mmCIF file of C-alpha atoms in Angstrom:
data_model
loop_
_atom_site.group_PDB
_atom_site.id
_atom_site.type_symbol
_atom_site.label_atom_id
_atom_site.label_comp_id
_atom_site.label_asym_id
_atom_site.label_seq_id
_atom_site.Cartn_x
_atom_site.Cartn_y
_atom_site.Cartn_z
ATOM 1 C CA MET A 21 -6.605 20.659 3.717
ATOM 2 C CA LYS A 22 -10.383 21.131 3.776
ATOM 3 C CA ASN A 23 -10.413 21.776 0.022
ATOM 4 C CA GLN A 24 -8.362 18.634 -0.607
ATOM 5 C CA ILE A 25 -10.752 16.578 1.509
ATOM 6 C CA LEU A 26 -13.704 17.902 -0.474
ATOM 7 C CA GLN A 27 -11.934 17.172 -3.772
ATOM 8 C CA ILE A 28 -11.147 13.607 -2.708
ATOM 9 C CA ILE A 29 -14.753 13.011 -1.681
ATOM 10 C CA LYS A 30 -16.041 14.598 -4.904
ATOM 11 C CA HIS A 31 -13.873 12.617 -7.301
ATOM 12 C CA THR A 32 -13.797 9.153 -5.692
ATOM 13 C CA ILE A 33 -16.317 6.526 -4.700
ATOM 14 C CA VAL A 34 -16.377 4.248 -1.681
ATOM 15 C CA SER A 35 -15.456 0.813 -2.987
ATOM 16 C CA ARG A 36 -15.282 -2.704 -1.607
ATOM 17 C CA ALA A 37 -14.652 -4.306 -5.010
ATOM 18 C CA HIS A 38 -11.157 -5.546 -4.221
ATOM 19 C CA LEU A 39 -9.288 -8.270 -2.319
ATOM 20 C CA THR A 40 -10.234 -6.767 1.046
ATOM 21 C CA PRO A 41 -14.024 -6.270 0.856
ATOM 22 C CA GLU A 42 -14.232 -5.906 4.639
ATOM 23 C CA MET A 43 -12.427 -2.604 4.093
ATOM 24 C CA ALA A 44 -14.175 0.413 2.535
ATOM 25 C CA LEU A 45 -11.855 2.687 0.558
ATOM 26 C CA ARG A 46 -12.305 5.901 -1.368
ATOM 27 C CA LEU A 47 -10.911 5.104 -4.816
ATOM 28 C CA LEU A 48 -10.847 6.468 -8.336
ATOM 29 C CA THR A 49 -12.566 3.843 -10.502
ATOM 30 C CA PRO A 50 -14.038 3.711 -14.025
ATOM 31 C CA GLN A 51 -17.355 4.703 -12.417
ATOM 32 C CA CYS A 52 -15.869 8.106 -11.534
ATOM 33 C CA ALA A 53 -16.128 11.006 -13.996
ATOM 34 C CA LEU A 54 -12.478 11.874 -13.377
ATOM 35 C CA TRP A 55 -11.391 8.462 -14.708
ATOM 36 C CA SER A 56 -11.946 9.567 -18.319
ATOM 37 C CA ALA A 57 -11.570 13.325 -17.862
ATOM 38 C CA PRO A 58 -8.818 15.279 -19.668
ATOM 39 C CA VAL A 59 -5.584 15.651 -17.717
ATOM 40 C CA GLU A 60 -6.109 19.384 -17.392
ATOM 41 C CA ASP A 61 -9.359 18.738 -15.516
ATOM 42 C CA ASN A 62 -7.639 16.609 -12.885
ATOM 43 C CA PRO A 63 -7.253 18.594 -9.645
ATOM 44 C CA PHE A 64 -4.618 16.149 -8.378
ATOM 45 C CA LYS A 65 -1.016 15.713 -9.483
ATOM 46 C CA ASP A 66 -0.159 12.027 -9.934
ATOM 47 C CA PRO A 67 -2.964 10.674 -7.704
ATOM 48 C CA TYR A 68 -1.381 7.265 -7.098
ATOM 49 C CA TRP A 69 -3.178 7.232 -3.749
ATOM 50 C CA ALA A 70 -6.526 7.014 -5.566
ATOM 51 C CA PHE A 71 -5.844 3.484 -6.827
ATOM 52 C CA TYR A 72 -5.677 0.236 -4.891
ATOM 53 C CA TRP A 73 -2.679 -1.298 -6.617
ATOM 54 C CA PRO A 74 -2.448 -5.112 -6.899
ATOM 55 C CA GLY A 75 0.566 -5.453 -4.609
ATOM 56 C CA GLY A 76 -1.095 -3.285 -1.996
ATOM 57 C CA GLN A 77 -4.259 -5.371 -2.160
ATOM 58 C CA ALA A 78 -2.287 -8.580 -1.645
ATOM 59 C CA THR A 79 -0.314 -7.154 1.276
ATOM 60 C CA ALA A 80 -3.436 -5.926 3.059
ATOM 61 C CA ARG A 81 -5.212 -9.233 2.412
ATOM 62 C CA TYR A 82 -2.285 -11.143 3.887
ATOM 63 C CA ILE A 83 -2.285 -8.980 7.011
ATOM 64 C CA LEU A 84 -6.027 -9.409 7.500
ATOM 65 C CA ASP A 85 -5.601 -13.175 7.179
ATOM 66 C CA ASN A 86 -2.589 -13.246 9.525
ATOM 67 C CA LYS A 87 -3.359 -10.664 12.178
ATOM 68 C CA HIS A 88 -0.990 -12.279 14.660
ATOM 69 C CA LEU A 89 1.909 -10.855 12.645
ATOM 70 C CA VAL A 90 0.950 -7.295 13.546
ATOM 71 C CA LYS A 91 -0.865 -7.635 16.868
ATOM 72 C CA GLU A 92 0.691 -5.332 19.489
ATOM 73 C CA ARG A 93 3.458 -4.386 17.050
ATOM 74 C CA VAL A 94 4.451 -1.118 15.403
ATOM 75 C CA VAL A 95 3.734 -1.339 11.677
ATOM 76 C CA ILE A 96 4.753 1.118 8.954
ATOM 77 C CA ASP A 97 3.080 1.029 5.531
ATOM 78 C CA VAL A 98 5.693 2.646 3.279
ATOM 79 C CA GLY A 99 4.354 4.328 0.154
ATOM 80 C CA CYS A 100 0.922 3.772 1.631
ATOM 81 C CA GLY A 101 -1.159 5.347 -1.136
ATOM 82 C CA CYS A 102 -4.760 4.880 -0.018
ATOM 83 C CA GLY A 103 -3.560 3.622 3.377
ATOM 84 C CA ALA A 104 -4.921 0.087 3.097
ATOM 85 C CA GLY A 105 -1.850 -1.597 4.589
ATOM 86 C CA ALA A 106 -1.901 0.604 7.676
ATOM 87 C CA ILE A 107 -5.666 0.178 7.993
ATOM 88 C CA ALA A 108 -5.299 -3.608 7.782
ATOM 89 C CA ALA A 109 -2.661 -3.448 10.523
ATOM 90 C CA ALA A 110 -4.972 -1.340 12.688
ATOM 91 C CA MET A 111 -7.746 -3.882 12.116
ATOM 92 C CA GLY A 112 -5.251 -6.502 13.271
ATOM 93 C CA ASN A 113 -4.759 -4.669 16.573
ATOM 94 C CA ALA A 114 -1.320 -3.287 15.841
ATOM 95 C CA ARG A 115 0.029 -1.245 18.731
ATOM 96 C CA ARG A 116 0.632 1.538 16.220
ATOM 97 C CA ALA A 117 -0.116 1.549 12.487
ATOM 98 C CA VAL A 118 1.602 4.249 10.448
ATOM 99 C CA ALA A 119 0.606 5.261 6.916
ATOM 100 C CA ASN A 120 3.710 6.762 5.295
ATOM 101 C CA ASP A 121 3.799 8.543 1.933
ATOM 102 C CA ILE A 122 5.713 11.541 0.611
ATOM 103 C CA ASP A 123 2.528 12.756 -1.134
ATOM 104 C CA PRO A 124 0.575 14.860 1.387
ATOM 105 C CA VAL A 125 -2.694 14.118 -0.425
ATOM 106 C CA ALA A 126 -2.083 10.399 0.134
ATOM 107 C CA ILE A 127 -1.850 11.143 3.846
ATOM 108 C CA ILE A 128 -5.223 12.904 3.775
ATOM 109 C CA ALA A 129 -6.764 10.061 1.753
ATOM 110 C CA SER A 130 -5.375 7.505 4.205
ATOM 111 C CA GLN A 131 -6.890 9.383 7.133
ATOM 112 C CA LEU A 132 -10.266 9.540 5.373
ATOM 113 C CA ASN A 133 -10.130 5.821 4.653
ATOM 114 C CA ALA A 134 -9.177 5.014 8.235
ATOM 115 C CA GLN A 135 -12.179 7.000 9.441
ATOM 116 C CA LEU A 136 -14.408 5.107 6.995
ATOM 117 C CA ASN A 137 -13.309 1.885 8.656
ATOM 118 C CA GLY A 138 -13.507 3.080 12.233
ATOM 119 C CA VAL A 139 -9.813 2.648 13.021
ATOM 120 C CA ALA A 140 -7.078 5.018 14.141
ATOM 121 C CA ILE A 141 -3.793 5.283 12.266
ATOM 122 C CA ALA A 142 -0.774 7.532 12.559
ATOM 123 C CA THR A 143 0.653 9.220 9.466
ATOM 124 C CA SER A 144 4.040 10.390 8.235
ATOM 125 C CA SER A 145 5.027 12.237 5.058
ATOM 126 C CA GLU A 146 8.762 11.789 5.697
ATOM 127 C CA ASP A 147 10.880 9.957 3.139
ATOM 128 C CA LEU A 148 11.762 7.010 5.370
ATOM 129 C CA VAL A 149 13.890 5.181 2.818
ATOM 130 C CA ASP A 150 17.545 5.223 3.938
ATOM 131 C CA THR A 151 16.551 6.127 7.507
ATOM 132 C CA VAL A 152 16.460 3.983 10.630
ATOM 133 C CA CYS A 153 12.803 3.771 11.578
ATOM 134 C CA SER A 154 11.501 2.544 14.890
ATOM 135 C CA CYS A 155 9.071 -0.227 13.999
ATOM 136 C CA ASP A 156 8.595 -3.989 14.065
ATOM 137 C CA VAL A 157 6.965 -4.541 10.677
ATOM 138 C CA VAL A 158 7.496 -2.827 7.312
ATOM 139 C CA LEU A 159 4.832 -3.189 4.618
ATOM 140 C CA VAL A 160 5.567 -2.358 0.983
ATOM 141 C CA GLY A 161 2.799 -2.756 -1.581
ATOM 142 C CA ASP A 162 3.560 -2.337 -5.292
ATOM 143 C CA MET A 163 6.586 -0.083 -4.908
ATOM 144 C CA LEU A 164 9.020 -1.868 -7.249
ATOM 145 C CA TYR A 165 7.756 -0.201 -10.421
ATOM 146 C CA ASP A 166 10.921 1.773 -11.220
ATOM 147 C CA GLU A 167 14.371 0.185 -11.381
ATOM 148 C CA GLU A 168 16.290 3.140 -9.959
ATOM 149 C CA PHE A 169 13.932 3.559 -7.019
ATOM 150 C CA ALA A 170 13.633 -0.215 -6.577
ATOM 151 C CA ASP A 171 17.405 -0.415 -6.081
ATOM 152 C CA ARG A 172 17.321 2.242 -3.373
ATOM 153 C CA LEU A 173 14.209 0.817 -1.729
ATOM 154 C CA PHE A 174 15.371 -2.796 -1.742
ATOM 155 C CA SER A 175 18.729 -1.895 -0.194
ATOM 156 C CA TRP A 176 16.922 -0.149 2.650
ATOM 157 C CA LEU A 177 14.464 -3.009 3.095
ATOM 158 C CA THR A 178 17.365 -5.459 3.257
ATOM 159 C CA ARG A 179 18.972 -3.439 6.039
ATOM 160 C CA SER A 180 15.620 -3.292 7.832
ATOM 161 C CA ALA A 181 15.282 -7.077 7.674
ATOM 162 C CA ARG A 182 18.807 -7.499 9.048
ATOM 163 C CA GLU A 183 17.842 -5.221 11.937
ATOM 164 C CA GLY A 184 15.183 -7.764 12.859
ATOM 165 C CA LYS A 185 12.153 -6.156 11.260
ATOM 166 C CA LEU A 186 9.537 -8.245 9.473
ATOM 167 C CA VAL A 187 9.520 -6.939 5.891
ATOM 168 C CA LEU A 188 6.541 -7.904 3.729
ATOM 169 C CA ILE A 189 6.429 -7.027 0.032
ATOM 170 C CA GLY A 190 3.353 -7.227 -2.173
ATOM 171 C CA ASP A 191 3.983 -7.307 -5.919
ATOM 172 C CA PRO A 192 2.142 -8.466 -9.072
ATOM 173 C CA GLY A 193 5.314 -8.912 -11.132
ATOM 174 C CA ARG A 194 6.727 -5.425 -11.645
ATOM 175 C CA HIS A 195 10.014 -5.261 -13.526
ATOM 176 C CA GLY A 196 11.772 -3.916 -10.438
ATOM 177 C CA LEU A 197 11.405 -7.312 -8.773
ATOM 178 C CA THR A 198 14.295 -8.947 -10.596
ATOM 179 C CA GLY A 199 15.363 -12.561 -10.304
ATOM 180 C CA GLU A 200 18.269 -11.538 -8.096
ATOM 181 C CA ARG A 201 15.931 -9.744 -5.718
ATOM 182 C CA ARG A 202 13.449 -12.622 -5.735
ATOM 183 C CA SER A 203 16.257 -14.913 -4.591
ATOM 184 C CA GLN A 204 16.312 -12.938 -1.329
ATOM 185 C CA LEU A 205 12.589 -13.454 -0.732
ATOM 186 C CA SER A 206 10.354 -16.195 0.621
ATOM 187 C CA LEU A 207 6.940 -16.524 -1.024
ATOM 188 C CA LEU A 208 4.146 -16.351 1.545
ATOM 189 C CA GLY A 209 1.063 -16.270 -0.634
ATOM 190 C CA THR A 210 -0.420 -15.687 -4.080
ATOM 191 C CA TYR A 211 -3.769 -13.976 -4.557
ATOM 192 C CA PRO A 212 -5.859 -14.024 -7.763
ATOM 193 C CA LEU A 213 -6.938 -10.474 -8.509
ATOM 194 C CA PRO A 214 -10.575 -9.437 -8.956
ATOM 195 C CA LYS A 215 -11.698 -8.950 -12.555
ATOM 196 C CA ASP A 216 -11.916 -5.169 -12.255
ATOM 197 C CA THR A 217 -8.401 -4.968 -10.829
ATOM 198 C CA CYS A 218 -7.044 -7.042 -13.722
ATOM 199 C CA GLN A 219 -8.676 -4.740 -16.257
ATOM 200 C CA GLU A 220 -7.435 -1.607 -14.517
ATOM 201 C CA ASN A 221 -3.849 -2.893 -14.239
ATOM 202 C CA TYR A 222 -2.889 -3.960 -17.742
ATOM 203 C CA GLY A 223 -3.680 -7.626 -17.407
ATOM 204 C CA TYR A 224 -1.976 -8.586 -14.139
ATOM 205 C CA THR A 225 -3.904 -11.615 -12.916
ATOM 206 C CA ASP A 226 -2.464 -12.210 -9.458
ATOM 207 C CA ALA A 227 -0.207 -10.680 -6.845
ATOM 208 C CA ASN A 228 2.304 -12.261 -4.492
ATOM 209 C CA VAL A 229 3.279 -11.489 -0.934
ATOM 210 C CA TRP A 230 6.915 -12.063 -0.079
ATOM 211 C CA ARG A 231 8.962 -11.951 3.093
ATOM 212 C CA LEU A 232 12.450 -10.498 2.798
ATOM 213 C CA LYS A 233 15.033 -12.836 4.291
ATOM 214 C CA ALA A 234 17.324 -11.422 6.944
ATOM 215 C CA ASN A 235 20.489 -13.149 5.697
#
């Protein structure tokens, strides 16, 4: 773990250039040497945790603007990546904020980012999809990128909503968020993305936050 921590610190920078500038995050940006390095020089396999994806930014921004939704509640940030959703929940005085990701490096990155922001989060590397998790709020930021996984994820989120959980989904318009799925959602907010985020994410200009209906 110590080596992974050192590698994360070496290859990322602390950034506030995103929708949640009150939150410092270690990210891989164009200012980092690794951004343009050959694949064989990358010490990480699929470092999705090193990017603050548009849907994740929107979800965290919404939580920070609506802290009452998480106050004294148990919140799980599924597919947490850099951990921003869980950190936002902790900043909102959640009773327990859990950063969940099946990538163990994402868990380490989330812990580092939580420390940067002076908050405590719990972590889990369990694949929670298709399980019954004990929580009040489920956060999903930018996870509908693949149709096969989106089908599995959305089915689980639907069951979670029917169990009484508040399910919030952040998404910039990924193809996994089909019209049929959108019909089961209520739009809560739309956030214009910072210029750098647009350039780093193939032209997405904004991201939405949705609530999954229970019916």
